[in-house]
Amino acid sequence: PKTLPSPLREEVGRLVVQLGDPDWKAREAASTRLAAIGEPALGALREALGSPDPEVAARTRELWERILSGEAP
């Protein structure tokens, strides 16, 4: 995966945390943005694959597969 510039790395980190937000709209927004970031987000997504939060783990797995398969925008 590509190396992330610091501001993007920070954004990706926030977005991964947001995947577990209680608000559905916030989770969807995070998923959409991470998919748009694509391959550069894979490092952070890899770390979140083992999240104890089932919502974060499921969304991370879905994003991982979408990005690797080229389905993400």
PDB file of N, CA and C in Angstrom:
ATOM      1  N   PRO A   1       0.814  -1.205   0.000  1.00  0.00           N
ATOM      2  CA  PRO A   1       0.000   0.000   0.000  1.00  0.00           C
ATOM      3  C   PRO A   1       0.847   1.254   0.000  1.00  0.00           C
ATOM      4  N   LYS A   2       0.263   2.312  -0.496  1.00  0.00           N
ATOM      5  CA  LYS A   2       0.955   3.593  -0.580  1.00  0.00           C
ATOM      6  C   LYS A   2       1.151   4.182   0.812  1.00  0.00           C
ATOM      7  N   THR A   3       2.229   4.961   0.964  1.00  0.00           N
ATOM      8  CA  THR A   3       2.484   5.656   2.229  1.00  0.00           C
ATOM      9  C   THR A   3       1.588   6.883   2.297  1.00  0.00           C
ATOM     10  N   LEU A   4       0.987   7.084   3.451  1.00  0.00           N
ATOM     11  CA  LEU A   4       0.066   8.207   3.619  1.00  0.00           C
ATOM     12  C   LEU A   4       0.778   9.437   4.150  1.00  0.00           C
ATOM     13  N   PRO A   5       0.480  10.609   3.578  1.00  0.00           N
ATOM     14  CA  PRO A   5       0.956  11.835   4.195  1.00  0.00           C
ATOM     15  C   PRO A   5       0.284  11.984   5.560  1.00  0.00           C
ATOM     16  N   SER A   6       0.918  12.664   6.469  1.00  0.00           N
ATOM     17  CA  SER A   6       0.440  12.770   7.844  1.00  0.00           C
ATOM     18  C   SER A   6      -1.018  13.212   7.976  1.00  0.00           C
ATOM     19  N   PRO A   7      -1.467  14.281   7.290  1.00  0.00           N
ATOM     20  CA  PRO A   7      -2.870  14.675   7.460  1.00  0.00           C
ATOM     21  C   PRO A   7      -3.845  13.579   7.022  1.00  0.00           C
ATOM     22  N   LEU A   8      -3.513  12.884   5.946  1.00  0.00           N
ATOM     23  CA  LEU A   8      -4.384  11.812   5.468  1.00  0.00           C
ATOM     24  C   LEU A   8      -4.341  10.632   6.438  1.00  0.00           C
ATOM     25  N   ARG A   9      -3.171  10.336   6.976  1.00  0.00           N
ATOM     26  CA  ARG A   9      -3.037   9.256   7.955  1.00  0.00           C
ATOM     27  C   ARG A   9      -3.921   9.528   9.169  1.00  0.00           C
ATOM     28  N   GLU A  10      -3.924  10.799   9.614  1.00  0.00           N
ATOM     29  CA  GLU A  10      -4.758  11.185  10.751  1.00  0.00           C
ATOM     30  C   GLU A  10      -6.237  11.062  10.402  1.00  0.00           C
ATOM     31  N   GLU A  11      -6.603  11.480   9.191  1.00  0.00           N
ATOM     32  CA  GLU A  11      -8.001  11.365   8.758  1.00  0.00           C
ATOM     33  C   GLU A  11      -8.429   9.905   8.711  1.00  0.00           C
ATOM     34  N   VAL A  12      -7.587   9.058   8.134  1.00  0.00           N
ATOM     35  CA  VAL A  12      -7.914   7.633   8.045  1.00  0.00           C
ATOM     36  C   VAL A  12      -8.086   7.041   9.443  1.00  0.00           C
ATOM     37  N   GLY A  13      -7.217   7.412  10.354  1.00  0.00           N
ATOM     38  CA  GLY A  13      -7.345   6.928  11.731  1.00  0.00           C
ATOM     39  C   GLY A  13      -8.670   7.327  12.355  1.00  0.00           C
ATOM     40  N   ARG A  14      -9.061   8.581  12.156  1.00  0.00           N
ATOM     41  CA  ARG A  14     -10.354   9.049  12.680  1.00  0.00           C
ATOM     42  C   ARG A  14     -11.508   8.303  12.021  1.00  0.00           C
ATOM     43  N   LEU A  15     -11.399   8.079  10.722  1.00  0.00           N
ATOM     44  CA  LEU A  15     -12.471   7.396   9.996  1.00  0.00           C
ATOM     45  C   LEU A  15     -12.632   5.950  10.451  1.00  0.00           C
ATOM     46  N   VAL A  16     -11.518   5.279  10.722  1.00  0.00           N
ATOM     47  CA  VAL A  16     -11.600   3.897  11.199  1.00  0.00           C
ATOM     48  C   VAL A  16     -12.320   3.860  12.547  1.00  0.00           C
ATOM     49  N   VAL A  17     -12.010   4.799  13.431  1.00  0.00           N
ATOM     50  CA  VAL A  17     -12.711   4.875  14.716  1.00  0.00           C
ATOM     51  C   VAL A  17     -14.193   5.164  14.476  1.00  0.00           C
ATOM     52  N   GLN A  18     -14.474   6.026  13.517  1.00  0.00           N
ATOM     53  CA  GLN A  18     -15.848   6.417  13.208  1.00  0.00           C
ATOM     54  C   GLN A  18     -16.670   5.244  12.673  1.00  0.00           C
ATOM     55  N   LEU A  19     -16.026   4.199  12.174  1.00  0.00           N
ATOM     56  CA  LEU A  19     -16.760   3.018  11.712  1.00  0.00           C
ATOM     57  C   LEU A  19     -17.577   2.390  12.846  1.00  0.00           C
ATOM     58  N   GLY A  20     -17.204   2.682  14.084  1.00  0.00           N
ATOM     59  CA  GLY A  20     -17.921   2.153  15.233  1.00  0.00           C
ATOM     60  C   GLY A  20     -18.824   3.182  15.909  1.00  0.00           C
ATOM     61  N   ASP A  21     -19.040   4.320  15.270  1.00  0.00           N
ATOM     62  CA  ASP A  21     -19.873   5.370  15.847  1.00  0.00           C
ATOM     63  C   ASP A  21     -21.301   4.870  16.078  1.00  0.00           C
ATOM     64  N   PRO A  22     -21.945   5.292  17.162  1.00  0.00           N
ATOM     65  CA  PRO A  22     -23.335   4.890  17.401  1.00  0.00           C
ATOM     66  C   PRO A  22     -24.303   5.376  16.308  1.00  0.00           C
ATOM     67  N   ASP A  23     -23.934   6.464  15.627  1.00  0.00           N
ATOM     68  CA  ASP A  23     -24.788   7.032  14.585  1.00  0.00           C
ATOM     69  C   ASP A  23     -24.531   6.358  13.235  1.00  0.00           C
ATOM     70  N   TRP A  24     -25.583   5.759  12.682  1.00  0.00           N
ATOM     71  CA  TRP A  24     -25.467   5.047  11.410  1.00  0.00           C
ATOM     72  C   TRP A  24     -24.921   5.947  10.304  1.00  0.00           C
ATOM     73  N   LYS A  25     -25.408   7.203  10.257  1.00  0.00           N
ATOM     74  CA  LYS A  25     -24.958   8.126   9.208  1.00  0.00           C
ATOM     75  C   LYS A  25     -23.459   8.385   9.310  1.00  0.00           C
ATOM     76  N   ALA A  26     -22.944   8.483  10.517  1.00  0.00           N
ATOM     77  CA  ALA A  26     -21.507   8.691  10.710  1.00  0.00           C
ATOM     78  C   ALA A  26     -20.731   7.468  10.230  1.00  0.00           C
ATOM     79  N   ARG A  27     -21.234   6.270  10.532  1.00  0.00           N
ATOM     80  CA  ARG A  27     -20.567   5.039  10.074  1.00  0.00           C
ATOM     81  C   ARG A  27     -20.575   4.956   8.553  1.00  0.00           C
ATOM     82  N   GLU A  28     -21.708   5.290   7.943  1.00  0.00           N
ATOM     83  CA  GLU A  28     -21.796   5.261   6.484  1.00  0.00           C
ATOM     84  C   GLU A  28     -20.858   6.279   5.850  1.00  0.00           C
ATOM     85  N   ALA A  29     -20.798   7.475   6.428  1.00  0.00           N
ATOM     86  CA  ALA A  29     -19.909   8.515   5.902  1.00  0.00           C
ATOM     87  C   ALA A  29     -18.452   8.056   5.975  1.00  0.00           C
ATOM     88  N   ALA A  30     -18.086   7.421   7.086  1.00  0.00           N
ATOM     89  CA  ALA A  30     -16.716   6.928   7.230  1.00  0.00           C
ATOM     90  C   ALA A  30     -16.424   5.844   6.204  1.00  0.00           C
ATOM     91  N   SER A  31     -17.363   4.932   6.009  1.00  0.00           N
ATOM     92  CA  SER A  31     -17.173   3.860   5.019  1.00  0.00           C
ATOM     93  C   SER A  31     -16.993   4.435   3.622  1.00  0.00           C
ATOM     94  N   THR A  32     -17.837   5.407   3.283  1.00  0.00           N
ATOM     95  CA  THR A  32     -17.776   6.023   1.954  1.00  0.00           C
ATOM     96  C   THR A  32     -16.433   6.716   1.737  1.00  0.00           C
ATOM     97  N   ARG A  33     -15.978   7.469   2.730  1.00  0.00           N
ATOM     98  CA  ARG A  33     -14.709   8.197   2.590  1.00  0.00           C
ATOM     99  C   ARG A  33     -13.531   7.235   2.519  1.00  0.00           C
ATOM    100  N   LEU A  34     -13.543   6.190   3.359  1.00  0.00           N
ATOM    101  CA  LEU A  34     -12.447   5.212   3.318  1.00  0.00           C
ATOM    102  C   LEU A  34     -12.406   4.501   1.971  1.00  0.00           C
ATOM    103  N   ALA A  35     -13.561   4.179   1.421  1.00  0.00           N
ATOM    104  CA  ALA A  35     -13.596   3.546   0.096  1.00  0.00           C
ATOM    105  C   ALA A  35     -13.021   4.491  -0.952  1.00  0.00           C
ATOM    106  N   ALA A  36     -13.326   5.788  -0.831  1.00  0.00           N
ATOM    107  CA  ALA A  36     -12.804   6.769  -1.783  1.00  0.00           C
ATOM    108  C   ALA A  36     -11.289   6.927  -1.648  1.00  0.00           C
ATOM    109  N   ILE A  37     -10.778   6.846  -0.432  1.00  0.00           N
ATOM    110  CA  ILE A  37      -9.329   6.918  -0.219  1.00  0.00           C
ATOM    111  C   ILE A  37      -8.669   5.694  -0.843  1.00  0.00           C
ATOM    112  N   GLY A  38      -9.317   4.555  -0.688  1.00  0.00           N
ATOM    113  CA  GLY A  38      -8.869   3.338  -1.360  1.00  0.00           C
ATOM    114  C   GLY A  38      -7.603   2.726  -0.794  1.00  0.00           C
ATOM    115  N   GLU A  39      -6.719   2.319  -1.688  1.00  0.00           N
ATOM    116  CA  GLU A  39      -5.510   1.574  -1.321  1.00  0.00           C
ATOM    117  C   GLU A  39      -4.686   2.220  -0.208  1.00  0.00           C
ATOM    118  N   PRO A  40      -4.535   3.542  -0.184  1.00  0.00           N
ATOM    119  CA  PRO A  40      -3.749   4.130   0.902  1.00  0.00           C
ATOM    120  C   PRO A  40      -4.321   3.873   2.295  1.00  0.00           C
ATOM    121  N   ALA A  41      -5.587   3.509   2.384  1.00  0.00           N
ATOM    122  CA  ALA A  41      -6.213   3.242   3.690  1.00  0.00           C
ATOM    123  C   ALA A  41      -6.018   1.798   4.147  1.00  0.00           C
ATOM    124  N   LEU A  42      -5.466   0.944   3.309  1.00  0.00           N
ATOM    125  CA  LEU A  42      -5.376  -0.483   3.637  1.00  0.00           C
ATOM    126  C   LEU A  42      -4.577  -0.779   4.903  1.00  0.00           C
ATOM    127  N   GLY A  43      -3.528  -0.029   5.170  1.00  0.00           N
ATOM    128  CA  GLY A  43      -2.729  -0.278   6.375  1.00  0.00           C
ATOM    129  C   GLY A  43      -3.562  -0.128   7.635  1.00  0.00           C
ATOM    130  N   ALA A  44      -4.312   0.964   7.718  1.00  0.00           N
ATOM    131  CA  ALA A  44      -5.164   1.196   8.886  1.00  0.00           C
ATOM    132  C   ALA A  44      -6.295   0.183   8.931  1.00  0.00           C
ATOM    133  N   LEU A  45      -6.827  -0.161   7.781  1.00  0.00           N
ATOM    134  CA  LEU A  45      -7.906  -1.162   7.748  1.00  0.00           C
ATOM    135  C   LEU A  45      -7.386  -2.528   8.192  1.00  0.00           C
ATOM    136  N   ARG A  46      -6.170  -2.864   7.800  1.00  0.00           N
ATOM    137  CA  ARG A  46      -5.590  -4.147   8.214  1.00  0.00           C
ATOM    138  C   ARG A  46      -5.538  -4.232   9.736  1.00  0.00           C
ATOM    139  N   GLU A  47      -5.126  -3.138  10.373  1.00  0.00           N
ATOM    140  CA  GLU A  47      -5.048  -3.112  11.833  1.00  0.00           C
ATOM    141  C   GLU A  47      -6.430  -3.258  12.473  1.00  0.00           C
ATOM    142  N   ALA A  48      -7.470  -2.732  11.816  1.00  0.00           N
ATOM    143  CA  ALA A  48      -8.818  -2.749  12.382  1.00  0.00           C
ATOM    144  C   ALA A  48      -9.567  -4.055  12.101  1.00  0.00           C
ATOM    145  N   LEU A  49      -9.012  -4.916  11.257  1.00  0.00           N
ATOM    146  CA  LEU A  49      -9.700  -6.178  10.937  1.00  0.00           C
ATOM    147  C   LEU A  49      -9.990  -7.008  12.181  1.00  0.00           C
ATOM    148  N   GLY A  50      -9.131  -6.940  13.177  1.00  0.00           N
ATOM    149  CA  GLY A  50      -9.312  -7.717  14.397  1.00  0.00           C
ATOM    150  C   GLY A  50     -10.002  -6.957  15.511  1.00  0.00           C
ATOM    151  N   SER A  51     -10.699  -5.883  15.164  1.00  0.00           N
ATOM    152  CA  SER A  51     -11.354  -5.068  16.184  1.00  0.00           C
ATOM    153  C   SER A  51     -12.351  -5.889  17.010  1.00  0.00           C
ATOM    154  N   PRO A  52     -12.393  -5.655  18.325  1.00  0.00           N
ATOM    155  CA  PRO A  52     -13.376  -6.330  19.158  1.00  0.00           C
ATOM    156  C   PRO A  52     -14.797  -5.803  18.920  1.00  0.00           C
ATOM    157  N   ASP A  53     -14.916  -4.636  18.271  1.00  0.00           N
ATOM    158  CA  ASP A  53     -16.223  -4.079  17.945  1.00  0.00           C
ATOM    159  C   ASP A  53     -16.722  -4.764  16.673  1.00  0.00           C
ATOM    160  N   PRO A  54     -17.824  -5.522  16.758  1.00  0.00           N
ATOM    161  CA  PRO A  54     -18.296  -6.267  15.586  1.00  0.00           C
ATOM    162  C   PRO A  54     -18.639  -5.368  14.395  1.00  0.00           C
ATOM    163  N   GLU A  55     -19.134  -4.167  14.650  1.00  0.00           N
ATOM    164  CA  GLU A  55     -19.467  -3.245  13.560  1.00  0.00           C
ATOM    165  C   GLU A  55     -18.200  -2.792  12.843  1.00  0.00           C
ATOM    166  N   VAL A  56     -17.172  -2.439  13.605  1.00  0.00           N
ATOM    167  CA  VAL A  56     -15.904  -2.015  13.006  1.00  0.00           C
ATOM    168  C   VAL A  56     -15.291  -3.169  12.222  1.00  0.00           C
ATOM    169  N   ALA A  57     -15.273  -4.356  12.800  1.00  0.00           N
ATOM    170  CA  ALA A  57     -14.691  -5.518  12.129  1.00  0.00           C
ATOM    171  C   ALA A  57     -15.426  -5.822  10.821  1.00  0.00           C
ATOM    172  N   ALA A  58     -16.750  -5.785  10.845  1.00  0.00           N
ATOM    173  CA  ALA A  58     -17.530  -6.095   9.644  1.00  0.00           C
ATOM    174  C   ALA A  58     -17.323  -5.043   8.559  1.00  0.00           C
ATOM    175  N   ARG A  59     -17.388  -3.787   8.936  1.00  0.00           N
ATOM    176  CA  ARG A  59     -17.202  -2.724   7.945  1.00  0.00           C
ATOM    177  C   ARG A  59     -15.776  -2.732   7.385  1.00  0.00           C
ATOM    178  N   THR A  60     -14.825  -2.997   8.257  1.00  0.00           N
ATOM    179  CA  THR A  60     -13.429  -3.057   7.822  1.00  0.00           C
ATOM    180  C   THR A  60     -13.238  -4.189   6.815  1.00  0.00           C
ATOM    181  N   ARG A  61     -13.796  -5.350   7.130  1.00  0.00           N
ATOM    182  CA  ARG A  61     -13.682  -6.507   6.227  1.00  0.00           C
ATOM    183  C   ARG A  61     -14.311  -6.187   4.869  1.00  0.00           C
ATOM    184  N   GLU A  62     -15.491  -5.564   4.881  1.00  0.00           N
ATOM    185  CA  GLU A  62     -16.166  -5.203   3.636  1.00  0.00           C
ATOM    186  C   GLU A  62     -15.325  -4.218   2.822  1.00  0.00           C
ATOM    187  N   LEU A  63     -14.803  -3.187   3.490  1.00  0.00           N
ATOM    188  CA  LEU A  63     -13.966  -2.199   2.800  1.00  0.00           C
ATOM    189  C   LEU A  63     -12.701  -2.837   2.243  1.00  0.00           C
ATOM    190  N   TRP A  64     -12.060  -3.685   3.034  1.00  0.00           N
ATOM    191  CA  TRP A  64     -10.842  -4.379   2.615  1.00  0.00           C
ATOM    192  C   TRP A  64     -11.096  -5.123   1.302  1.00  0.00           C
ATOM    193  N   GLU A  65     -12.192  -5.885   1.270  1.00  0.00           N
ATOM    194  CA  GLU A  65     -12.523  -6.676   0.074  1.00  0.00           C
ATOM    195  C   GLU A  65     -12.860  -5.784  -1.106  1.00  0.00           C
ATOM    196  N   ARG A  66     -13.628  -4.712  -0.868  1.00  0.00           N
ATOM    197  CA  ARG A  66     -13.994  -3.793  -1.954  1.00  0.00           C
ATOM    198  C   ARG A  66     -12.771  -3.124  -2.560  1.00  0.00           C
ATOM    199  N   ILE A  67     -11.869  -2.662  -1.707  1.00  0.00           N
ATOM    200  CA  ILE A  67     -10.681  -1.970  -2.198  1.00  0.00           C
ATOM    201  C   ILE A  67      -9.770  -2.930  -2.962  1.00  0.00           C
ATOM    202  N   LEU A  68      -9.533  -4.110  -2.397  1.00  0.00           N
ATOM    203  CA  LEU A  68      -8.642  -5.062  -3.068  1.00  0.00           C
ATOM    204  C   LEU A  68      -9.209  -5.573  -4.391  1.00  0.00           C
ATOM    205  N   SER A  69     -10.534  -5.667  -4.467  1.00  0.00           N
ATOM    206  CA  SER A  69     -11.148  -6.173  -5.697  1.00  0.00           C
ATOM    207  C   SER A  69     -11.318  -5.082  -6.749  1.00  0.00           C
ATOM    208  N   GLY A  70     -11.044  -3.843  -6.358  1.00  0.00           N
ATOM    209  CA  GLY A  70     -11.188  -2.740  -7.292  1.00  0.00           C
ATOM    210  C   GLY A  70     -12.608  -2.197  -7.370  1.00  0.00           C
ATOM    211  N   GLU A  71     -13.498  -2.637  -6.463  1.00  0.00           N
ATOM    212  CA  GLU A  71     -14.882  -2.166  -6.479  1.00  0.00           C
ATOM    213  C   GLU A  71     -15.040  -0.785  -5.866  1.00  0.00           C
ATOM    214  N   ALA A  72     -14.092  -0.385  -5.031  1.00  0.00           N
ATOM    215  CA  ALA A  72     -14.179   0.941  -4.411  1.00  0.00           C
ATOM    216  C   ALA A  72     -13.917   2.009  -5.457  1.00  0.00           C
ATOM    217  N   PRO A  73     -14.595   3.169  -5.329  1.00  0.00           N
ATOM    218  CA  PRO A  73     -14.405   4.241  -6.338  1.00  0.00           C
ATOM    219  C   PRO A  73     -12.987   4.733  -6.414  1.00  0.00           C
TER     220      PRO A  73
END
